[in-house]
Structure formats: C-alpha cells, structure tokens
Amino acid sequence: MNTVEFQNVGAQYGDKAVLSGIELEIPANSIYALIGPSGCGKTTLLRSVNRLNDLIRGFILTGSIMVDGKSVYSLKDKESVRILRRGIGMIFQKPNPLPTSIMKNMTIPYLEHVRSSAKEARELALERLKLVGLYNEIKDRLDAPAIRLSGGQQQRLCIARSLMLPSNLLLMDEPCSALDPISTYKIEEILFELKKERTIIMVTHNIEQARRVSDYTAFFYNGVLVESGATHNMFAHPQHDYTQKYVSGRMIESVLQEVHIS
Amino acid sequence: MKRKLISLLLAVMMATAMFPALSASAADPLSISIEIDGKIVTPTVAPILTEGGTTLVQGRFFTEYLGADVSWNQPNQEMTIKTAGYTVVFKMASRAYTVNGVAYQIPAAYDPPVNTGSAMVPMRFLFESIGSAVSYDTATKTAKVSYFTGLTGSIKVSGSTTVLPIMQSAADKLMGQNGGLSVTVAGGGSGAGIKDTQSGANNVGMSSRDLTADEMAEITPVKMANDAIAIIVNPKNPVTSLTTEQAAKIFLGEITNWTEVGGNDATIKVQTRETGSGTLATLEEMLLDRKTVVEKSIPFTSSALIKQAVANDEDAIGFDSIGFVDSTVRAVSLNGIDASDATVKNATYPLSRSLYVMTKGTAAGINARLIDYLRSAIVQQEIVQKEGYITL
Amino acid sequence: MMKKTKFKFHPVECLMRLGALAGIVAILFIFAFVFIKAWPVISHNGLGLLINRGFDKQISEAFYAPVSDPMLTFGMAGLIAGTLVTTLIALIFSGIISIGSAITICEFAPRPLASALIAVVRLMASIPSVVFGLIGAMLVVPFVDQFITLDIEKVVSEFYLTGRNLLSASIVLTFMIAPTVITLSVDALYSVPDIYRETGYAFGMTRFRVISRILLPSARPGIVAGFILGAGRGIGEAIAVSMVCGGLGMIPDLKYGFISLLTPVLPLSAAIINKSEAMSVPAVESALFACGALLLVLGTVFSLVARFLVKRFSSGGLVNET
C-alpha cells in the first residue's frame, strides 16, 4: 500500500503555528513533490510523517497522519515509534554520512535492527550501492571514510543506506539542493527506479525538478495547502493565482509577505 | 645553684624588710628603658639609679638575653659572664673587674656593682665589658645597646647537617638586620665541620657530637641547642616502653611483630623519612649504628606526615624530633626513660645529644657575635624551638 | 614574494615572531639544562637507567657515599613503571567517569543543570594540585586503607601495605584528569552536528544506541584529545601524587593480582619531590635531573604518539559491530 494520508493536520512550535488544516492523500508507488516558498511548513509536514519532529521541544501536532491506514501520532510507546521510523527512509537536505567508512555507513542501521551476520549485511550493502549506481565508482574504497566522497556520491550513499532497511516509504527533504546538475540528474534517475516499489515524498525548492520527477505536487503557502494534484495538470493549469505565479517563477518575496493564512 | 639563689633571695628579702632605709638609700627604682638592637627589653628587676648617679642594671638578665652563660659565686660575691668571646667577672661592692683575665677598674665617678638579690652592675661597664657600647637618649630616657646589629664582614660556616637548619635560619635573620654581613652556610657533616675548623677552612664549625679531648685542644666548642629523637607509636598501642636494642631491631626489620615487644599480635609497620632528612640521619647514627632503616618501610617527606601516619595506624612506629611530638602520637620511653625536656637537657634520654658550634681558639669579633646570637633568647625561642629542637 | 615583504617592517609581526622564537629558545634551554645536569647519571648508567631497579636504596647509598667517591649507579625502571601504571589506571577510571558525565551533561541534563555542571567541572580543573593531594591524603588514603585486611597483608612480604599506594595515587590522579576529559568531551559532544542525531533517530535507533553508536564515535577526536591532555597531566603531576603514592619506587608485581593495586609506587615526578631532601649531594641531584629528563622524553614521545592517534581517530571509523 505505502500510502500516507494527512487529515486536518495542524502543527505548531510552542505557540507559533506553522501548519493548519492540511488535507492530503499520497497514493502508493508515486513521487509526491511538496513545493512552496521557504517557511511554508512543507518540511515540518515531511518530518512529521516519521515523527522526527518529536525531537524538537514544544512541537505539537493536531489532526492525524495515517501511514498505511495507521495513525502515526496515536503511537504511544517509544518502541512503536522506532518501528515506524525503521519502515520509513529519510534523506536529508545535506548529505549526512556518519564519520566512518562507506561500508560501515551502510551496515550500521541494518545491523542495528536486523539479526544478521556481517557478511549478509555486506552483501546487501553492495546490492544497494549497485541500485543507486555508486558501486562502480567506489568499489575499490569501501572502507575509506565516507566524508571523502563528493557531495553527490554522499547523497547517493545516504539513499542506498536508507534502503538497507525494508522501507517502502521514503521521505526526502530537498535531496538535491546541495548538489550540482549532474549529481542531481543521477539522483533523479534513482528516484524513477525506486518509485517502482516505493512511495516517495519529496520536499523541493526546485520547481523544474518537481515538474520532471513527480507524479503529484502539492503547493504550500504560509502553512496552508493551496493546491495539490497531478503534476502535469497543476503545472499546466494552476487553479490558484499564487500557484501560477510560483510555478512560473514570478513570485517575489514582497508579494509573499502580503498573504496570510485565511 | 638554684637553691643557692633562692636562699640568697630569701636572705636579701629579709634584709630589706629589716632595713628598709638601707635599701632606699642604696638605690632607687629608675624609669629608663633599655633598647637592644632596636627592641625595648624589660628585665625582671628594674634598673636602679644610685645616689651617686650610676645606673645599675640586672647583669644576669641582660647578658643571658644576649646568649651569655652566667654563674654566681656566693662566697666571693662574684658574677661570671661568659659570652663566646669574653669571660667577664664582676665582684659585688668592688670596682675591680676582669675581662678575659685582664684586670680593669670602674672609675671612681661610678658606683660599684651591688647585690640587691640580683646582681646589679653599672650599665655602661656591663655592656662595654662584653664588647658592646651604650648610648643614652635623654629625651626618651632610653639606653640604646647595639649587639647583634651594625656587624660587618663575612663568616664561613660548615659542618653538621643537623645543626644546619638552625644555622641557616639564624644566619638569614642576622644578615637581614646587618646589611654588611655575609654568612655562608654549608653542610658536610660534623666530622667535616671539625676538620674545616681545624684547618681554618671555616670560621665557625657545626657539630652534632661531643668533641674528643684531642679536638678540644685546638677548638672551643659552644653548646647551642639539644637534639633528641622520640620513637613514636599510636596512642592506642599498648607498648609504652622499649629498650634501645628493641627499638633498633624494629627499625632494622629484625623484630617484625608487636608481640615480640609485649604488644598485640600485629605486624610492626615501620614508617621512615626520605633519605636526606636530618632526623633520619640522626636516628641511623644514634640508634642504628649507621645502618639504614629497613627497606620496606614507607618514607615520608616531612615531620608532619610521618606523625600523621603514625597517628592513623595502630600498628605503626615512627620517629620524629622531640619538639614535634604532640598528643596525636605517643613517645615511648627508652630504657625506662621518658623523652622529655628535662631528660634531654640532662642527657639521660638515650636518643639525645648536644649540638655545638665551634671556633679555632676562642671566638672573637663577628664569629663570636654569631655564636652569641645562636644562644640568644631570640634564636632559642624563635628558631630552635620551632625547628623541633630542645633549647639550652 | 618573499623579496617584496622582506623590506617591509611590520612591528606586530616582528614582535610575534620574536615571541615564538623566545618560546622555542626557552624550550631548548630547558632540555639542554636538564640533560646537562642529568648527564653524569645518564652517561654512567646508559640504558641500564631504564631497565634496572632499586632506586630507593640507590638514593640512600648515594646520599651517604663519600664526596670523593660518589655513587652514580641508578635504575629507574620502577619509577617509569610507576608513572605509566598510575597514569594508565587513572585514565581508565577517568574514562568511565568522564564519558558518563559528559553524556549526562550533553544528552540528559536539562539546560540549566547542564551549564551548572559544566561550571563546576571547569572549576575543578583549576583547583591547584596540592589541594587534591591534601584531599587525597585525608580522605582517599584512609578509605583505601580499609581494603587492606590482615589476609591481604600476609600475602605481601617485601613492604608494608598502607593507604598510600598505587590505587590511591590513581584515584587522586583520576580526579585531577577527569575535569579536563569531561570538559573536552562535552565540547566534542556539543559540536556533533544535530543531523547525526536525527540520522540515528530516523533509523529508529534508541536514545542509548544513538549515543553509543553515533554520538560518541563522532565525538571521538575531541574525546581522545581530552584523554591525551589528561594523560599529559597524569604523567607530569607531582605534588598530589607524591603525597599519596607510598614513595617506594618498585614495579607493581603482577603475581599479587589485584593486591598489586595496594602496593606503593613512586612515579618519576613524585620521586623528584620525595627525594629532593637529599639533593645537596651532587649524585642525587643528577639522578633527580635524570628523572626530569626521562619525564621530558616520556612527555615528548607521548605527545608524538598522541598526534598520530588523533590523526588516526579523526578520520577513522565507528566501533566494530556484532
């Protein structure tokens, strides 16, 4: 299934509201792009899916987020939350390999949760590295420090790493914003491959990227969902004036300030 | 001697009680201050002014203050004052006196010494006879004596490391009040000190042992302090006395259990001082016949630490300068003799000895003055006692 | 480029270079001075200085030797062992204490408590060592003394067992090293980017696992640096250790097992303090300078090794799994 459903989701940090009334359904095996200007709340929404925002003091979420029909925020004990997180891969804006070797980056999360031998873990790691097309580039230096890889390689390593656990849902927070066009292209290629078996929610600032890779797009604006739907439809016929301006790249900051959550 | 003094005192008291007029006519109490080296010194008997206008002061008090040995001959009514450099004899009611055997005469303008229960000597001649001078400030009614000030020259001192700490502190203090004086102090041990004195390599030698008759032929030793080592145990330890033989065997590691000397069944834990400690050297010399303390003993860097260790451990035995022993530890008696000021001063306590300074022939000049200083009330109280030695 | 700047006079730069030069000259001078003073003993003993034992007795013999025939034979193996073993044990103790404290401060304590704890720790790092020595002599020594029972006493015959021993020295040293290690570990943990934490949590790891598998390994260069500084202090610390170490320069004997923790030691630095009373004898003076020279060499070797280790660890990996 791999579906995610946001039902009347609101979120606040302390008494500062960042999201309200979000209703959104993410279909299985699709790439869903969340777009919108900085501070519109799309990242908060993304990080709520695996409850990573719990780490931030004062974070409150209202409404409910359903993953495969189960309410994420109804999970009471910590272990359930951890099980949830294991099933959801997360790619951060900045590549985040741990300060250790490439191979250990791959095996640490796997061996953390799966009873398995180091050999099995290694084999799976090699398979995942091949999947993201990194294997041929780094097969000679699997034990070299991961931070010596280029930014694009690091990000692909992180994607491969997130695939070590059986996760059918991937959360990506601007995965290509720190990368050059060629690296970005390679990652987009991977996304198409991954989509076959997984659902991907991707926050991006790159409108062109959203147009290229996503099946669906949701446009957020100051904490509210302005418009969502099939990407080609939305880019061709935006329903809302702001959407139209944003996707055409004509929305400037001064205009943004005038809009308020209604 | 003390008894003689008391009887003398009693006699004088009776005499003055019977003839009040006589004592009044002989002398009046005088309100002058006597300042020695910049410090007002108050004697036990106030100075008096005779009818003839002579100021008489308490001979014994002032010269002892300056480090002299004073003795009294009752039949002859003579007071002998011995400093390092001078031997002076004053006869009561007589103007004749001797300095180092040479006869001198107090001029007729002055009244002679008088015995008022204490031998009162004309102030000027008392101080001048031991090589000092007196000036009188009429405005403040103060007589000023300079004895350990205004000294110039240099003195070389060497010898016993036991005496060395006292000598060094005293020399520092003396140099502090005499800009032109330089005293260099070196160790080397008593033997070296005596040899150096004989050869003239030092001006003043230091020794922690008595000199032999041969050595005495050339050298004049002057006793300047007593040294004694107490063998200390924990106050809870039932052993209160040891023979010197037992004590030596304990420190040499030949007796290892307290039962062997009448104590509890427990290992004797010997505590010692670090090599180089004067106290350890003295113990090894006097008790252990120059052998070293058993190797497995725990060494301490200071007197206070070894005492603390003994105070904290029921099975411990240690040693310390007798002056440092307090109620936290117990000094055992040796051969039945308690360690006390008295047994040390009369040399009956086995681990006691006298400390000497010495010069070739009779001391003179600044050398004599340094020796007097060591024996003076100032050094005895402020240095000898504080360093853990026993005063004269 | 050099030519261009050569004729320009920068007073501040000149001053700074002069300062740096003065520092180097001072260090060279210290090395030269110590080695010249130590030379009689070093040249007389050669490598035997590092291998042979019996320092306590040798000092005593040297002290009583006649001036004309000085005794220069010394063996410092016991002192070197004392230095290394006390420092090692103290590092192990302070490792446990420090990493635990640092994690508590960084990960568990609420902010106000954390900053209060850090302030206390930094204050502890600035306490003069003689104070640690006094506390050691008054609290640690009697405490350790309690462990010495009659049965244990019977095991060891070469010397008396007292509260002044390897364990006490290590404990006192631990409390002197720990603040440095804690401070640097806290700094290192605080400087681990938040993203590493999030990475761990996003993988569904528990808090404990995030700390042990991700935070600690990531902070390792800083923590290792803390240990190195701590070890430097441990090797060089003299006063406090001399007050509690027992003062006998022997190699802790492994045949006694844990009891060897209760035997006296004499690290090099403490030897300089303890034996200084006998320093009026030139041979003893030279021997103590030889102790100083060994400390300098040990310190230099240690800092080189440390440099190498830091390089290794800053690029190295997380701990092995399974």
Short mmCIF file of C-alpha atoms in Angstrom, two decimals, chain B residues 68-262:
data_model
loop_
_atom_site.label_atom_id
_atom_site.label_comp_id
_atom_site.label_asym_id
_atom_site.label_seq_id
_atom_site.Cartn_x
_atom_site.Cartn_y
_atom_site.Cartn_z
CA ALA B 68 75.87 34.52 77.67
CA ASP B 69 76.37 31.86 80.35
CA VAL B 70 76.12 33.47 83.77
CA SER B 71 77.33 31.91 87.01
CA TRP B 72 77.32 33.22 90.59
CA ASN B 73 79.87 32.62 93.27
CA GLN B 74 78.09 33.18 96.56
CA PRO B 75 81.06 33.14 98.96
CA ASN B 76 83.06 35.53 96.79
CA GLN B 77 80.01 37.52 95.73
CA GLU B 78 81.27 37.26 92.16
CA MET B 79 79.27 37.08 88.93
CA THR B 80 80.94 35.44 85.93
CA ILE B 81 79.56 36.22 82.49
CA LYS B 82 80.73 34.04 79.64
CA THR B 83 79.92 35.03 76.08
CA ALA B 84 81.53 33.35 73.09
CA GLY B 85 84.24 36.00 73.02
CA TYR B 86 84.55 37.28 76.56
CA THR B 87 84.71 35.99 80.09
CA VAL B 88 83.90 38.81 82.46
CA VAL B 89 83.91 38.70 86.26
CA PHE B 90 82.22 41.37 88.34
CA LYS B 91 82.66 41.40 92.12
CA MET B 92 79.90 42.92 94.18
CA ALA B 93 80.72 46.14 96.03
CA SER B 94 84.01 46.29 94.17
CA ARG B 95 85.17 48.47 91.33
CA ALA B 96 87.64 45.87 90.13
CA TYR B 97 86.54 43.53 87.32
CA THR B 98 88.27 41.27 84.83
CA VAL B 99 87.76 40.73 81.10
CA ASN B 100 89.35 37.57 79.69
CA GLY B 101 91.60 37.51 82.75
CA VAL B 102 92.78 41.10 82.40
CA ALA B 103 92.00 43.34 85.39
CA TYR B 104 90.07 46.56 84.87
CA GLN B 105 88.80 49.21 87.22
CA ILE B 106 85.45 51.00 87.23
CA PRO B 107 86.31 54.73 87.57
CA ALA B 108 85.65 56.36 90.92
CA ALA B 109 82.91 58.53 89.44
CA TYR B 110 80.73 55.42 89.20
CA ASP B 111 79.28 53.31 91.94
CA PRO B 112 80.36 49.62 92.03
CA PRO B 113 78.04 46.63 91.40
CA VAL B 114 75.66 45.80 94.18
CA ASN B 115 73.78 42.72 95.20
CA THR B 116 70.12 43.55 95.80
CA GLY B 117 69.05 39.95 95.49
CA SER B 118 70.02 40.22 91.90
CA ALA B 119 73.49 41.35 90.92
CA MET B 120 73.10 44.88 89.65
CA VAL B 121 76.02 46.09 87.53
CA PRO B 122 76.77 49.58 86.19
CA MET B 123 75.07 49.56 82.82
CA ARG B 124 77.92 51.10 80.85
CA PHE B 125 80.55 48.66 82.12
CA LEU B 126 78.29 45.64 81.81
CA PHE B 127 77.77 46.13 78.08
CA GLU B 128 81.22 47.52 77.32
CA SER B 129 82.90 44.57 79.03
CA ILE B 130 81.31 42.15 76.53
CA GLY B 131 82.34 44.26 73.58
CA SER B 132 79.28 46.41 73.10
CA ALA B 133 78.57 50.11 73.54
CA VAL B 134 75.76 52.05 75.18
CA SER B 135 74.35 55.38 74.11
CA TYR B 136 71.78 57.29 76.11
CA ASP B 137 68.90 59.25 74.67
CA THR B 138 67.95 61.75 77.40
CA ALA B 139 64.78 62.85 75.63
CA THR B 140 63.17 59.41 75.67
CA LYS B 141 65.13 58.21 78.70
CA THR B 142 66.29 55.23 76.63
CA ALA B 143 69.63 53.48 76.78
CA LYS B 144 70.46 52.01 73.40
CA VAL B 145 72.65 48.96 73.08
CA SER B 146 73.79 47.60 69.77
CA TYR B 147 74.89 43.96 69.94
CA PHE B 148 73.51 41.97 67.02
CA THR B 149 73.35 44.98 64.73
CA GLY B 150 75.99 47.01 62.94
CA LEU B 151 78.03 43.89 62.19
CA THR B 152 80.12 43.75 59.03
CA GLY B 153 82.31 41.12 57.39
CA SER B 154 81.84 37.59 56.18
CA ILE B 155 81.62 34.29 58.03
CA LYS B 156 82.02 30.82 56.57
CA VAL B 157 80.13 28.08 58.39
CA SER B 158 80.18 24.35 57.70
CA GLY B 159 79.56 21.03 59.40
CA SER B 160 76.68 19.05 60.86
CA THR B 161 73.55 18.87 58.76
CA THR B 162 71.56 18.54 61.96
CA VAL B 163 72.65 21.99 63.07
CA LEU B 164 72.38 23.38 59.58
CA PRO B 165 68.66 24.27 59.60
CA ILE B 166 69.05 26.34 62.78
CA MET B 167 72.23 27.95 61.49
CA GLN B 168 70.70 28.78 58.14
CA SER B 169 67.61 30.40 59.67
CA ALA B 170 69.66 32.29 62.23
CA ALA B 171 72.14 33.44 59.59
CA ASP B 172 69.33 34.64 57.35
CA LYS B 173 67.81 36.55 60.24
CA LEU B 174 71.10 38.05 61.28
CA MET B 175 72.01 39.07 57.73
CA GLY B 176 68.58 40.63 57.47
CA GLN B 177 69.46 43.12 60.20
CA ASN B 178 73.11 43.59 59.17
CA GLY B 179 73.49 44.77 55.60
CA GLY B 180 77.27 44.44 55.68
CA LEU B 181 77.32 40.90 56.99
CA SER B 182 77.61 37.79 54.87
CA VAL B 183 77.23 34.31 56.34
CA THR B 184 77.62 31.31 54.04
CA VAL B 185 76.41 28.03 55.48
CA ALA B 186 77.42 24.63 54.11
CA GLY B 187 76.77 21.08 55.34
CA GLY B 188 79.24 18.22 55.09
CA GLY B 189 78.63 16.59 58.44
CA SER B 190 80.11 17.03 61.90
CA GLY B 191 83.43 15.41 61.00
CA ALA B 192 83.96 17.72 58.07
CA GLY B 193 82.92 20.69 60.19
CA ILE B 194 85.51 19.87 62.84
CA LYS B 195 88.21 19.31 60.22
CA ASP B 196 87.35 22.55 58.49
CA THR B 197 87.60 24.39 61.78
CA GLN B 198 90.99 22.88 62.49
CA SER B 199 92.30 23.74 59.03
CA GLY B 200 90.74 27.17 59.02
CA ALA B 201 88.52 26.33 56.05
CA ASN B 202 85.60 27.71 58.02
CA ASN B 203 85.24 30.42 60.61
CA VAL B 204 82.59 28.60 62.60
CA GLY B 205 82.07 24.84 62.61
CA MET B 206 78.94 22.90 63.48
CA SER B 207 78.90 19.55 65.24
CA SER B 208 76.17 17.25 66.46
CA ARG B 209 78.56 15.15 68.55
CA ASP B 210 80.75 15.86 71.54
CA LEU B 211 84.32 16.73 70.65
CA THR B 212 87.16 14.43 71.66
CA ALA B 213 89.83 15.64 74.06
CA ASP B 214 92.30 15.88 71.18
CA GLU B 215 89.95 18.01 69.15
CA MET B 216 89.27 20.21 72.17
CA ALA B 217 92.96 21.10 72.33
CA GLU B 218 92.63 23.40 69.36
CA ILE B 219 88.92 24.01 69.17
CA THR B 220 86.50 25.73 71.51
CA PRO B 221 83.03 24.19 71.23
CA VAL B 222 79.99 26.08 72.48
CA LYS B 223 76.76 24.23 73.12
CA MET B 224 73.90 25.91 71.27
CA ALA B 225 70.91 23.51 71.46
CA ASN B 226 69.84 20.00 72.35
CA ASP B 227 68.57 17.49 69.88
CA ALA B 228 66.54 14.41 70.65
CA ILE B 229 64.54 11.93 68.67
CA ALA B 230 61.35 10.47 70.01
CA ILE B 231 60.25 6.99 68.96
CA ILE B 232 56.54 7.42 68.35
CA VAL B 233 53.68 4.93 68.27
CA ASN B 234 49.93 5.20 68.01
CA PRO B 235 48.30 6.23 71.34
CA LYS B 236 46.18 3.05 71.18
CA ASN B 237 49.27 0.85 71.03
CA PRO B 238 49.75 -0.87 74.43
CA VAL B 239 53.54 -0.75 74.08
CA THR B 240 54.76 2.20 76.13
CA SER B 241 58.41 1.40 76.55
CA LEU B 242 61.20 -0.25 74.62
CA THR B 243 64.85 -0.85 75.17
CA THR B 244 67.20 0.84 72.72
CA GLU B 245 68.11 -2.63 71.49
CA GLN B 246 64.46 -3.48 70.77
CA ALA B 247 63.92 -0.15 69.07
CA ALA B 248 66.97 -0.64 66.89
CA LYS B 249 65.87 -4.14 65.90
CA ILE B 250 62.43 -2.87 64.99
CA PHE B 251 63.83 -0.19 62.71
CA LEU B 252 66.30 -2.62 61.18
CA GLY B 253 63.48 -5.07 60.44
CA GLU B 254 64.74 -7.77 62.82
CA ILE B 255 61.70 -7.54 65.09
CA THR B 256 58.58 -7.57 62.94
CA ASN B 257 55.66 -8.31 65.23
CA TRP B 258 54.44 -6.26 68.15
CA THR B 259 54.11 -9.42 70.32
CA GLU B 260 57.89 -9.64 70.42
CA VAL B 261 57.96 -6.45 72.45
CA GLY B 262 54.85 -7.13 74.51
#
